[in-house]
Structures are given as C-alpha cells and as structure tokens.
mmCIF file of C-alpha atoms in Angstrom:
data_model
loop_
_atom_site.group_PDB
_atom_site.id
_atom_site.type_symbol
_atom_site.label_atom_id
_atom_site.label_comp_id
_atom_site.label_asym_id
_atom_site.label_seq_id
_atom_site.Cartn_x
_atom_site.Cartn_y
_atom_site.Cartn_z
ATOM 1 C CA LEU L 1 5.101 -12.596 -14.811
ATOM 2 C CA VAL L 2 6.039 -12.877 -18.444
ATOM 3 C CA ARG L 3 6.442 -9.090 -18.655
ATOM 4 C CA GLN L 4 8.093 -8.802 -15.207
ATOM 5 C CA PRO L 5 10.146 -11.990 -14.726
ATOM 6 C CA ASP L 6 12.083 -10.488 -11.789
ATOM 7 C CA ALA L 7 8.936 -9.563 -9.869
ATOM 8 C CA LEU L 8 8.589 -10.761 -6.309
ATOM 9 C CA LEU L 9 5.339 -10.656 -4.368
ATOM 10 C CA VAL L 10 5.792 -10.057 -0.638
ATOM 11 C CA PHE L 11 2.943 -10.329 1.865
ATOM 12 C CA VAL L 12 3.479 -8.376 5.063
ATOM 13 C CA GLY L 13 0.840 -8.943 7.733
ATOM 14 C CA GLY L 14 -2.438 -10.695 7.117
ATOM 15 C CA GLU L 15 -1.846 -13.424 9.684
ATOM 16 C CA ALA L 16 -4.582 -12.207 12.008
ATOM 17 C CA GLU L 17 -7.239 -13.718 9.742
ATOM 18 C CA PRO L 18 -7.471 -17.495 10.274
ATOM 19 C CA GLY L 19 -6.722 -19.444 7.116
ATOM 20 C CA PHE L 20 -5.723 -16.388 5.054
ATOM 21 C CA LYS L 21 -2.081 -17.369 4.565
ATOM 22 C CA ALA L 22 -2.896 -21.039 3.921
ATOM 23 C CA GLU L 23 -5.487 -20.054 1.316
ATOM 24 C CA LEU L 24 -3.023 -17.773 -0.476
ATOM 25 C CA GLU L 25 -0.234 -20.356 -0.310
ATOM 26 C CA ALA L 26 -2.539 -22.947 -1.874
ATOM 27 C CA GLU L 27 -3.542 -20.499 -4.625
ATOM 28 C CA ALA L 28 0.107 -19.628 -5.324
ATOM 29 C CA GLY L 29 0.869 -23.346 -5.616
ATOM 30 C CA ARG L 30 -2.105 -23.929 -7.898
ATOM 31 C CA LEU L 31 -0.915 -21.083 -10.143
ATOM 32 C CA GLY L 32 2.701 -22.243 -10.050
ATOM 33 C CA VAL L 33 4.027 -18.958 -8.664
ATOM 34 C CA GLU L 34 5.030 -20.110 -5.174
ATOM 35 C CA LYS L 35 8.709 -19.445 -5.975
ATOM 36 C CA ILE L 36 8.087 -15.706 -6.350
ATOM 37 C CA VAL L 37 5.901 -15.293 -3.253
ATOM 38 C CA ARG L 38 7.411 -14.418 0.138
ATOM 39 C CA TRP L 39 5.651 -14.285 3.489
ATOM 40 C CA ALA L 40 7.064 -11.694 5.874
ATOM 41 C CA GLY L 41 4.331 -12.277 8.440
ATOM 42 C CA ASN L 42 3.067 -9.721 10.899
ATOM 43 C CA VAL L 43 5.486 -6.990 11.933
ATOM 44 C CA ASP L 44 5.105 -5.414 15.372
ATOM 45 C CA ALA L 45 5.937 -1.773 14.715
ATOM 46 C CA SER L 46 5.505 -0.844 18.384
ATOM 47 C CA SER L 47 9.171 -1.608 19.048
ATOM 48 C CA GLU L 48 12.150 0.162 17.503
ATOM 49 C CA ALA L 49 13.350 -3.069 15.886
ATOM 50 C CA GLY L 50 9.891 -3.791 14.477
ATOM 51 C CA LEU L 51 9.539 -0.270 13.136
ATOM 52 C CA LYS L 52 12.924 -0.553 11.420
ATOM 53 C CA GLU L 53 11.842 -3.874 9.898
ATOM 54 C CA LEU L 54 8.589 -2.377 8.644
ATOM 55 C CA ILE L 55 10.348 0.645 7.139
ATOM 56 C CA GLY L 56 12.803 -1.752 5.520
ATOM 57 C CA TRP L 57 9.951 -3.603 3.840
ATOM 58 C CA PHE L 58 8.366 -0.398 2.556
ATOM 59 C CA ASP L 59 11.707 0.831 1.246
ATOM 60 C CA ALA L 60 12.295 -2.475 -0.552
ATOM 61 C CA PHE L 61 9.000 -2.316 -2.437
ATOM 62 C CA ASP L 62 8.766 -0.828 -5.908
ATOM 63 C CA VAL L 63 4.964 -0.720 -5.618
ATOM 64 C CA PHE L 64 2.591 -1.099 -2.673
ATOM 65 C CA CYS L 65 -0.651 -2.967 -3.284
ATOM 66 C CA LEU L 66 -3.759 -3.028 -1.085
ATOM 67 C CA PRO L 67 -6.656 -4.501 -3.077
ATOM 68 C CA SER L 68 -8.986 -4.622 -0.052
ATOM 69 C CA SER L 69 -12.691 -3.965 -0.496
ATOM 70 C CA TRP L 70 -13.091 -2.477 2.976
ATOM 71 C CA GLU L 71 -9.845 -0.832 4.105
ATOM 72 C CA GLY L 72 -9.851 2.869 3.437
ATOM 73 C CA PRO L 73 -6.827 5.038 4.179
ATOM 74 C CA SER L 74 -5.315 2.401 6.464
ATOM 75 C CA GLN L 75 -2.124 2.866 8.413
ATOM 76 C CA ALA L 76 -0.320 0.612 5.938
ATOM 77 C CA LEU L 77 -1.498 2.686 2.984
ATOM 78 C CA LEU L 78 -0.496 5.954 4.669
ATOM 79 C CA GLN L 79 2.914 4.475 5.509
ATOM 80 C CA ALA L 80 3.392 3.498 1.859
ATOM 81 C CA LEU L 81 2.500 7.036 0.799
ATOM 82 C CA ALA L 82 4.924 8.485 3.346
ATOM 83 C CA ARG L 83 7.736 6.222 2.102
ATOM 84 C CA GLY L 84 7.101 7.496 -1.431
ATOM 85 C CA LYS L 85 5.750 4.317 -2.961
ATOM 86 C CA PRO L 86 3.269 4.250 -5.821
ATOM 87 C CA VAL L 87 0.133 2.442 -4.683
ATOM 88 C CA VAL L 88 -2.353 0.129 -6.330
ATOM 89 C CA VAL L 89 -5.657 -0.072 -4.492
ATOM 90 C CA ALA L 90 -9.223 -1.185 -5.047
ATOM 91 C CA ARG L 91 -11.616 1.457 -6.321
ATOM 92 C CA ILE L 92 -13.721 1.955 -3.184
ATOM 93 C CA PRO L 93 -15.478 5.086 -1.894
ATOM 94 C CA GLN L 94 -13.145 5.407 1.110
ATOM 95 C CA LEU L 95 -10.188 6.031 -1.209
ATOM 96 C CA ALA L 96 -11.889 8.370 -3.671
ATOM 97 C CA GLY L 97 -9.679 11.385 -4.145
ATOM 98 C CA LEU L 98 -6.678 9.864 -2.366
ATOM 99 C CA VAL L 99 -5.368 7.550 -5.100
ATOM 100 C CA GLY L 100 -5.423 8.080 -8.849
ATOM 101 C CA GLU L 101 -3.224 7.965 -11.928
ATOM 102 C CA GLU L 102 -0.881 10.650 -10.560
ATOM 103 C CA ASN L 103 0.171 8.531 -7.585
ATOM 104 C CA GLY L 104 -0.638 4.944 -8.480
ATOM 105 C CA ALA L 105 -3.654 3.095 -9.785
ATOM 106 C CA LEU L 106 -7.215 2.252 -8.859
ATOM 107 C CA VAL L 107 -8.576 -1.122 -9.927
ATOM 108 C CA GLU L 108 -12.020 -2.604 -9.665
ATOM 109 C CA PHE L 109 -12.265 -4.824 -6.605
ATOM 110 C CA GLY L 110 -11.928 -8.464 -7.611
ATOM 111 C CA SER L 111 -10.472 -7.739 -11.042
ATOM 112 C CA VAL L 112 -7.414 -9.950 -11.230
ATOM 113 C CA LYS L 113 -6.673 -8.729 -14.749
ATOM 114 C CA GLY L 114 -6.979 -5.089 -13.664
ATOM 115 C CA LEU L 115 -4.696 -5.665 -10.696
ATOM 116 C CA ALA L 116 -2.111 -7.495 -12.817
ATOM 117 C CA THR L 117 -2.220 -4.788 -15.493
ATOM 118 C CA ALA L 118 -1.794 -1.945 -12.987
ATOM 119 C CA LEU L 119 1.095 -3.658 -11.217
ATOM 120 C CA THR L 120 2.820 -4.626 -14.459
ATOM 121 C CA GLU L 121 2.512 -1.125 -15.902
ATOM 122 C CA LEU L 122 3.898 0.510 -12.763
ATOM 123 C CA LEU L 123 6.752 -1.978 -12.464
ATOM 124 C CA ALA L 124 7.713 -1.330 -16.083
ATOM 125 C CA ASP L 125 7.661 2.478 -15.777
ATOM 126 C CA GLU L 126 10.342 3.770 -13.392
ATOM 127 C CA PRO L 127 9.768 7.474 -14.235
ATOM 128 C CA ARG L 128 6.072 7.094 -13.447
ATOM 129 C CA ARG L 129 6.905 5.338 -10.164
ATOM 130 C CA ALA L 130 9.251 8.197 -9.257
ATOM 131 C CA ARG L 131 6.580 10.822 -10.015
ATOM 132 C CA ALA L 132 3.982 8.865 -8.075
ATOM 133 C CA GLY L 133 6.348 8.445 -5.139
ATOM 134 C CA LYS L 134 7.049 12.163 -4.997
ATOM 135 C CA ARG L 135 3.335 12.932 -5.109
ATOM 136 C CA ASN L 136 2.633 10.382 -2.383
ATOM 137 C CA ARG L 137 5.145 11.993 -0.033
ATOM 138 C CA GLU L 138 3.276 15.274 -0.540
ATOM 139 C CA ILE L 139 -0.069 13.606 0.131
ATOM 140 C CA ALA L 140 1.230 11.838 3.243
ATOM 141 C CA SER L 141 2.426 15.119 4.706
ATOM 142 C CA CYS L 142 -1.251 16.115 4.957
ATOM 143 C CA TYR L 143 -1.840 13.185 7.301
ATOM 144 C CA GLY L 144 0.949 13.936 9.789
ATOM 145 C CA PHE L 145 -0.011 13.739 13.459
ATOM 146 C CA ASP L 146 0.981 17.327 14.232
ATOM 147 C CA ARG L 147 -1.125 18.726 11.421
ATOM 148 C CA LEU L 148 -4.126 16.571 12.282
ATOM 149 C CA ALA L 149 -3.844 17.568 15.960
ATOM 150 C CA ARG L 150 -3.769 21.278 15.026
ATOM 151 C CA GLU L 151 -6.796 20.888 12.762
ATOM 152 C CA LEU L 152 -8.708 18.980 15.455
ATOM 153 C CA GLU L 153 -7.848 21.622 18.041
ATOM 154 C CA GLU L 154 -9.039 24.352 15.681
ATOM 155 C CA ALA L 155 -12.283 22.476 15.007
ATOM 156 C CA TYR L 156 -12.912 22.226 18.768
ATOM 157 C CA ARG L 157 -12.220 25.934 19.207
ATOM 158 C CA GLN L 158 -14.706 26.790 16.464
ATOM 159 C CA ALA L 159 -17.315 24.401 17.840
ATOM 160 C CA LEU L 160 -17.003 25.794 21.362
ATOM 161 C CA GLY L 161 -17.093 29.360 20.055
#
C-alpha cells in the first residue's frame, strides 16, 4: 500500500462459501485496510444486466488476481484474459503454461509477500500491463467456444474413423 496508495482491492464473487466474506472482512480490519477493500458480491452473468455488470468489473480492473490453490483455468480467469487484463495466479499445475511473466505473474500459493510483490510490480508498470493484456487477448482467443467446438468435432471424427 505504501508503493500503491491509490490501490483498491475488489472482491467479486466468493459468497457461495459460508464465512468466506466475514473472514476476509475481519482480516482486512485487523490489517487496517478495510477502507481500500470493496465487496461486489456474486454477479449473475446469466442475464444481460448481470453480464454487463461483470464486464464492467473486469474493465475497471488494472490487474486480475486469483490466488486459488485449486482453480485451474476457471471461467473468471478466462474472462480476465479475454478482457485483456494481466493476471496474478498461484503457481499450480493446472495453470502451467497458461500464465507466466509475459502475461502476468505466478506466485507460490500462500505467499503473501509474493502476491503483494507481483501485484505491486504490475500496478506500477503500465507498459508491462499493456503488453500482458494484449498477450492475454491472444491466449483467450484459443479458448473461444467456436474453436473448442470445432476441435472437439474433429477429435470425434478422428476417433470414429
């Protein structure tokens, strides 16, 4: 926070897990950062209004962070890539090859210092964020529904001979 005094941490989602928000609110209070934390709650992207809200959140972010130890290329991560956001994620096998220095940062799961360093460095480096965002749009295009459907259809054709 010293190096990024204008930083704002926004949590979108996460309310499906009982006690998650309360635990994070208590931790923010204990650390004295509750004034820079916002809680957007869950966003239902199944409606047009919800989808617009979700896109609005992604577009407002300078960096997307998903330090989960179990979520691989989740829908949220793919949406962040598609919106051209640099990403900071935990170094887990499911994300090997998807995220690296060219499009964000990998941090060891549970490393608060590593997470803070990666976020601070990205927030301070607008040219790097722009390069990462451009790369992430390219990566996300590989995960488009039409392309995946074509590849699945081709795999079935090959399997059926």
